[in-house]
Amino acid sequence: MYGDKMKVYSRDREYPEEYREVLKELGEIIDPVTGGDILDSGVVAGLEVKEDTLKIWLNFESYAEYNIIGNSAIAYSRIIGNIMERFALVKFANVYVYDLRNNVIGKFEKKE
């Protein structure tokens, strides 16, 4: 589960229906730094949708930018919180949010 390779997100790619539903929802999450949605602002770097699991890679490095730049840290915390609120248990039993170094920065796993 951890250490997965990032599945690169590209706006120009044609995605299956299960991805399109997730992308539509992600398009409603606002990036507090740019004021645009997280897809247009380039925050989403990777995406994987499988049955009951969603994995999203965000375009930052948690151990560098996240810890040094206060406003970005708050913005990314809000984005991660929004992702969890919209997808964890509502649409997926397992949700993982990664940084560019493949570190888990947000995790929800439904207990059986």
JSON list of C-alpha atoms in Angstrom, two decimals:
[
{"chain": "A", "resi": 1, "resn": "MET", "atom": "CA", "xyz": [0.00, 0.00, 0.00]},
{"chain": "A", "resi": 2, "resn": "TYR", "atom": "CA", "xyz": [2.73, 2.46, 0.93]},
{"chain": "A", "resi": 3, "resn": "GLY", "atom": "CA", "xyz": [5.63, 3.27, -1.34]},
{"chain": "A", "resi": 4, "resn": "ASP", "atom": "CA", "xyz": [3.38, 3.10, -4.38]},
{"chain": "A", "resi": 5, "resn": "LYS", "atom": "CA", "xyz": [4.56, 4.78, -7.54]},
{"chain": "A", "resi": 6, "resn": "MET", "atom": "CA", "xyz": [2.75, 7.94, -8.46]},
{"chain": "A", "resi": 7, "resn": "LYS", "atom": "CA", "xyz": [0.22, 7.66, -11.27]},
{"chain": "A", "resi": 8, "resn": "VAL", "atom": "CA", "xyz": [0.75, 11.00, -13.01]},
{"chain": "A", "resi": 9, "resn": "TYR", "atom": "CA", "xyz": [-2.32, 13.21, -13.45]},
{"chain": "A", "resi": 10, "resn": "SER", "atom": "CA", "xyz": [-2.73, 15.02, -16.77]},
{"chain": "A", "resi": 11, "resn": "ARG", "atom": "CA", "xyz": [-5.65, 17.28, -17.67]},
{"chain": "A", "resi": 12, "resn": "ASP", "atom": "CA", "xyz": [-5.46, 16.19, -21.31]},
{"chain": "A", "resi": 13, "resn": "ARG", "atom": "CA", "xyz": [-5.80, 12.47, -20.62]},
{"chain": "A", "resi": 14, "resn": "GLU", "atom": "CA", "xyz": [-9.09, 10.67, -21.15]},
{"chain": "A", "resi": 15, "resn": "TYR", "atom": "CA", "xyz": [-10.07, 8.97, -17.88]},
{"chain": "A", "resi": 16, "resn": "PRO", "atom": "CA", "xyz": [-12.50, 6.12, -17.15]},
{"chain": "A", "resi": 17, "resn": "GLU", "atom": "CA", "xyz": [-15.82, 7.01, -15.49]},
{"chain": "A", "resi": 18, "resn": "GLU", "atom": "CA", "xyz": [-14.68, 6.25, -11.93]},
{"chain": "A", "resi": 19, "resn": "TYR", "atom": "CA", "xyz": [-11.81, 8.74, -12.37]},
{"chain": "A", "resi": 20, "resn": "ARG", "atom": "CA", "xyz": [-14.08, 11.39, -13.91]},
{"chain": "A", "resi": 21, "resn": "GLU", "atom": "CA", "xyz": [-16.35, 11.32, -10.85]},
{"chain": "A", "resi": 22, "resn": "VAL", "atom": "CA", "xyz": [-13.34, 11.87, -8.57]},
{"chain": "A", "resi": 23, "resn": "LEU", "atom": "CA", "xyz": [-11.91, 14.59, -10.85]},
{"chain": "A", "resi": 24, "resn": "LYS", "atom": "CA", "xyz": [-15.24, 16.42, -10.85]},
{"chain": "A", "resi": 25, "resn": "GLU", "atom": "CA", "xyz": [-15.23, 16.45, -7.05]},
{"chain": "A", "resi": 26, "resn": "LEU", "atom": "CA", "xyz": [-11.55, 17.48, -6.89]},
{"chain": "A", "resi": 27, "resn": "GLY", "atom": "CA", "xyz": [-12.35, 20.35, -9.26]},
{"chain": "A", "resi": 28, "resn": "GLU", "atom": "CA", "xyz": [-14.59, 21.80, -6.55]},
{"chain": "A", "resi": 29, "resn": "ILE", "atom": "CA", "xyz": [-11.78, 22.01, -3.98]},
{"chain": "A", "resi": 30, "resn": "ILE", "atom": "CA", "xyz": [-10.27, 25.49, -3.95]},
{"chain": "A", "resi": 31, "resn": "ASP", "atom": "CA", "xyz": [-6.53, 26.09, -3.59]},
{"chain": "A", "resi": 32, "resn": "PRO", "atom": "CA", "xyz": [-6.33, 28.83, -0.92]},
{"chain": "A", "resi": 33, "resn": "VAL", "atom": "CA", "xyz": [-3.02, 30.08, -2.36]},
{"chain": "A", "resi": 34, "resn": "THR", "atom": "CA", "xyz": [-4.11, 30.65, -5.98]},
{"chain": "A", "resi": 35, "resn": "GLY", "atom": "CA", "xyz": [-7.89, 30.88, -5.53]},
{"chain": "A", "resi": 36, "resn": "GLY", "atom": "CA", "xyz": [-8.41, 28.38, -8.36]},
{"chain": "A", "resi": 37, "resn": "ASP", "atom": "CA", "xyz": [-9.38, 24.76, -8.06]},
{"chain": "A", "resi": 38, "resn": "ILE", "atom": "CA", "xyz": [-6.67, 22.25, -7.15]},
{"chain": "A", "resi": 39, "resn": "LEU", "atom": "CA", "xyz": [-6.68, 20.69, -10.63]},
{"chain": "A", "resi": 40, "resn": "ASP", "atom": "CA", "xyz": [-6.15, 23.97, -12.48]},
{"chain": "A", "resi": 41, "resn": "SER", "atom": "CA", "xyz": [-3.60, 25.25, -9.96]},
{"chain": "A", "resi": 42, "resn": "GLY", "atom": "CA", "xyz": [-1.40, 22.18, -10.39]},
{"chain": "A", "resi": 43, "resn": "VAL", "atom": "CA", "xyz": [-1.73, 20.93, -6.81]},
{"chain": "A", "resi": 44, "resn": "VAL", "atom": "CA", "xyz": [-2.78, 17.43, -7.94]},
{"chain": "A", "resi": 45, "resn": "ALA", "atom": "CA", "xyz": [0.25, 15.63, -9.35]},
{"chain": "A", "resi": 46, "resn": "GLY", "atom": "CA", "xyz": [-1.06, 12.07, -9.39]},
{"chain": "A", "resi": 47, "resn": "LEU", "atom": "CA", "xyz": [-4.25, 10.09, -9.00]},
{"chain": "A", "resi": 48, "resn": "GLU", "atom": "CA", "xyz": [-5.26, 6.45, -8.70]},
{"chain": "A", "resi": 49, "resn": "VAL", "atom": "CA", "xyz": [-8.80, 5.13, -8.29]},
{"chain": "A", "resi": 50, "resn": "LYS", "atom": "CA", "xyz": [-9.40, 1.46, -7.49]},
{"chain": "A", "resi": 51, "resn": "GLU", "atom": "CA", "xyz": [-12.68, 0.01, -6.23]},
{"chain": "A", "resi": 52, "resn": "ASP", "atom": "CA", "xyz": [-12.64, 1.11, -2.57]},
{"chain": "A", "resi": 53, "resn": "THR", "atom": "CA", "xyz": [-9.30, 2.97, -2.56]},
{"chain": "A", "resi": 54, "resn": "LEU", "atom": "CA", "xyz": [-8.35, 6.48, -3.65]},
{"chain": "A", "resi": 55, "resn": "LYS", "atom": "CA", "xyz": [-4.74, 7.65, -3.82]},
{"chain": "A", "resi": 56, "resn": "ILE", "atom": "CA", "xyz": [-3.84, 11.26, -4.55]},
{"chain": "A", "resi": 57, "resn": "TRP", "atom": "CA", "xyz": [-0.35, 12.76, -4.88]},
{"chain": "A", "resi": 58, "resn": "LEU", "atom": "CA", "xyz": [-0.02, 16.48, -4.18]},
{"chain": "A", "resi": 59, "resn": "ASN", "atom": "CA", "xyz": [2.55, 18.66, -5.89]},
{"chain": "A", "resi": 60, "resn": "PHE", "atom": "CA", "xyz": [4.77, 19.56, -2.93]},
{"chain": "A", "resi": 61, "resn": "GLU", "atom": "CA", "xyz": [7.43, 18.03, -0.70]},
{"chain": "A", "resi": 62, "resn": "SER", "atom": "CA", "xyz": [6.23, 17.82, 2.88]},
{"chain": "A", "resi": 63, "resn": "TYR", "atom": "CA", "xyz": [9.66, 17.80, 4.49]},
{"chain": "A", "resi": 64, "resn": "ALA", "atom": "CA", "xyz": [10.84, 20.91, 2.66]},
{"chain": "A", "resi": 65, "resn": "GLU", "atom": "CA", "xyz": [8.18, 23.37, 1.57]},
{"chain": "A", "resi": 66, "resn": "TYR", "atom": "CA", "xyz": [5.50, 22.17, 3.98]},
{"chain": "A", "resi": 67, "resn": "ASN", "atom": "CA", "xyz": [7.61, 22.68, 7.09]},
{"chain": "A", "resi": 68, "resn": "ILE", "atom": "CA", "xyz": [9.28, 25.92, 6.02]},
{"chain": "A", "resi": 69, "resn": "ILE", "atom": "CA", "xyz": [6.56, 28.01, 4.40]},
{"chain": "A", "resi": 70, "resn": "GLY", "atom": "CA", "xyz": [3.76, 28.61, 6.92]},
{"chain": "A", "resi": 71, "resn": "ASN", "atom": "CA", "xyz": [1.01, 29.79, 4.57]},
{"chain": "A", "resi": 72, "resn": "SER", "atom": "CA", "xyz": [1.56, 26.88, 2.21]},
{"chain": "A", "resi": 73, "resn": "ALA", "atom": "CA", "xyz": [1.42, 24.46, 5.14]},
{"chain": "A", "resi": 74, "resn": "ILE", "atom": "CA", "xyz": [-1.97, 25.85, 6.14]},
{"chain": "A", "resi": 75, "resn": "ALA", "atom": "CA", "xyz": [-3.21, 25.75, 2.54]},
{"chain": "A", "resi": 76, "resn": "TYR", "atom": "CA", "xyz": [-2.12, 22.14, 2.05]},
{"chain": "A", "resi": 77, "resn": "SER", "atom": "CA", "xyz": [-3.66, 21.14, 5.39]},
{"chain": "A", "resi": 78, "resn": "ARG", "atom": "CA", "xyz": [-6.98, 22.60, 4.21]},
{"chain": "A", "resi": 79, "resn": "ILE", "atom": "CA", "xyz": [-6.71, 20.79, 0.88]},
{"chain": "A", "resi": 80, "resn": "ILE", "atom": "CA", "xyz": [-5.92, 17.46, 2.58]},
{"chain": "A", "resi": 81, "resn": "GLY", "atom": "CA", "xyz": [-8.83, 18.02, 4.98]},
{"chain": "A", "resi": 82, "resn": "ASN", "atom": "CA", "xyz": [-11.17, 18.76, 2.07]},
{"chain": "A", "resi": 83, "resn": "ILE", "atom": "CA", "xyz": [-10.07, 15.61, 0.25]},
{"chain": "A", "resi": 84, "resn": "MET", "atom": "CA", "xyz": [-10.69, 13.50, 3.34]},
{"chain": "A", "resi": 85, "resn": "GLU", "atom": "CA", "xyz": [-14.06, 15.12, 4.00]},
{"chain": "A", "resi": 86, "resn": "ARG", "atom": "CA", "xyz": [-15.28, 14.54, 0.45]},
{"chain": "A", "resi": 87, "resn": "PHE", "atom": "CA", "xyz": [-13.95, 11.03, -0.10]},
{"chain": "A", "resi": 88, "resn": "ALA", "atom": "CA", "xyz": [-13.16, 9.14, 3.15]},
{"chain": "A", "resi": 89, "resn": "LEU", "atom": "CA", "xyz": [-16.08, 6.82, 3.95]},
{"chain": "A", "resi": 90, "resn": "VAL", "atom": "CA", "xyz": [-18.34, 8.90, 1.70]},
{"chain": "A", "resi": 91, "resn": "LYS", "atom": "CA", "xyz": [-17.02, 7.36, -1.52]},
{"chain": "A", "resi": 92, "resn": "PHE", "atom": "CA", "xyz": [-13.99, 5.25, -0.56]},
{"chain": "A", "resi": 93, "resn": "ALA", "atom": "CA", "xyz": [-13.13, 2.98, 2.37]},
{"chain": "A", "resi": 94, "resn": "ASN", "atom": "CA", "xyz": [-9.44, 3.87, 2.03]},
{"chain": "A", "resi": 95, "resn": "VAL", "atom": "CA", "xyz": [-7.99, 7.27, 1.11]},
{"chain": "A", "resi": 96, "resn": "TYR", "atom": "CA", "xyz": [-4.29, 8.05, 0.91]},
{"chain": "A", "resi": 97, "resn": "VAL", "atom": "CA", "xyz": [-2.76, 11.44, 0.19]},
{"chain": "A", "resi": 98, "resn": "TYR", "atom": "CA", "xyz": [0.95, 11.55, -0.69]},
{"chain": "A", "resi": 99, "resn": "ASP", "atom": "CA", "xyz": [3.52, 14.27, -1.27]},
{"chain": "A", "resi": 100, "resn": "LEU", "atom": "CA", "xyz": [5.95, 14.19, -4.21]},
{"chain": "A", "resi": 101, "resn": "ARG", "atom": "CA", "xyz": [8.41, 12.11, -2.20]},
{"chain": "A", "resi": 102, "resn": "ASN", "atom": "CA", "xyz": [5.72, 9.46, -1.77]},
{"chain": "A", "resi": 103, "resn": "ASN", "atom": "CA", "xyz": [5.32, 10.21, 1.95]},
{"chain": "A", "resi": 104, "resn": "VAL", "atom": "CA", "xyz": [1.84, 9.60, 3.30]},
{"chain": "A", "resi": 105, "resn": "ILE", "atom": "CA", "xyz": [0.56, 12.98, 4.48]},
{"chain": "A", "resi": 106, "resn": "GLY", "atom": "CA", "xyz": [-3.09, 12.01, 4.88]},
{"chain": "A", "resi": 107, "resn": "LYS", "atom": "CA", "xyz": [-4.53, 8.57, 5.50]},
{"chain": "A", "resi": 108, "resn": "PHE", "atom": "CA", "xyz": [-7.93, 7.10, 6.20]},
{"chain": "A", "resi": 109, "resn": "GLU", "atom": "CA", "xyz": [-8.48, 3.35, 6.39]},
{"chain": "A", "resi": 110, "resn": "LYS", "atom": "CA", "xyz": [-11.85, 1.89, 7.24]},
{"chain": "A", "resi": 111, "resn": "LYS", "atom": "CA", "xyz": [-11.53, -0.64, 10.04]},
{"chain": "A", "resi": 112, "resn": "GLU", "atom": "CA", "xyz": [-13.24, -3.92, 9.22]}
]
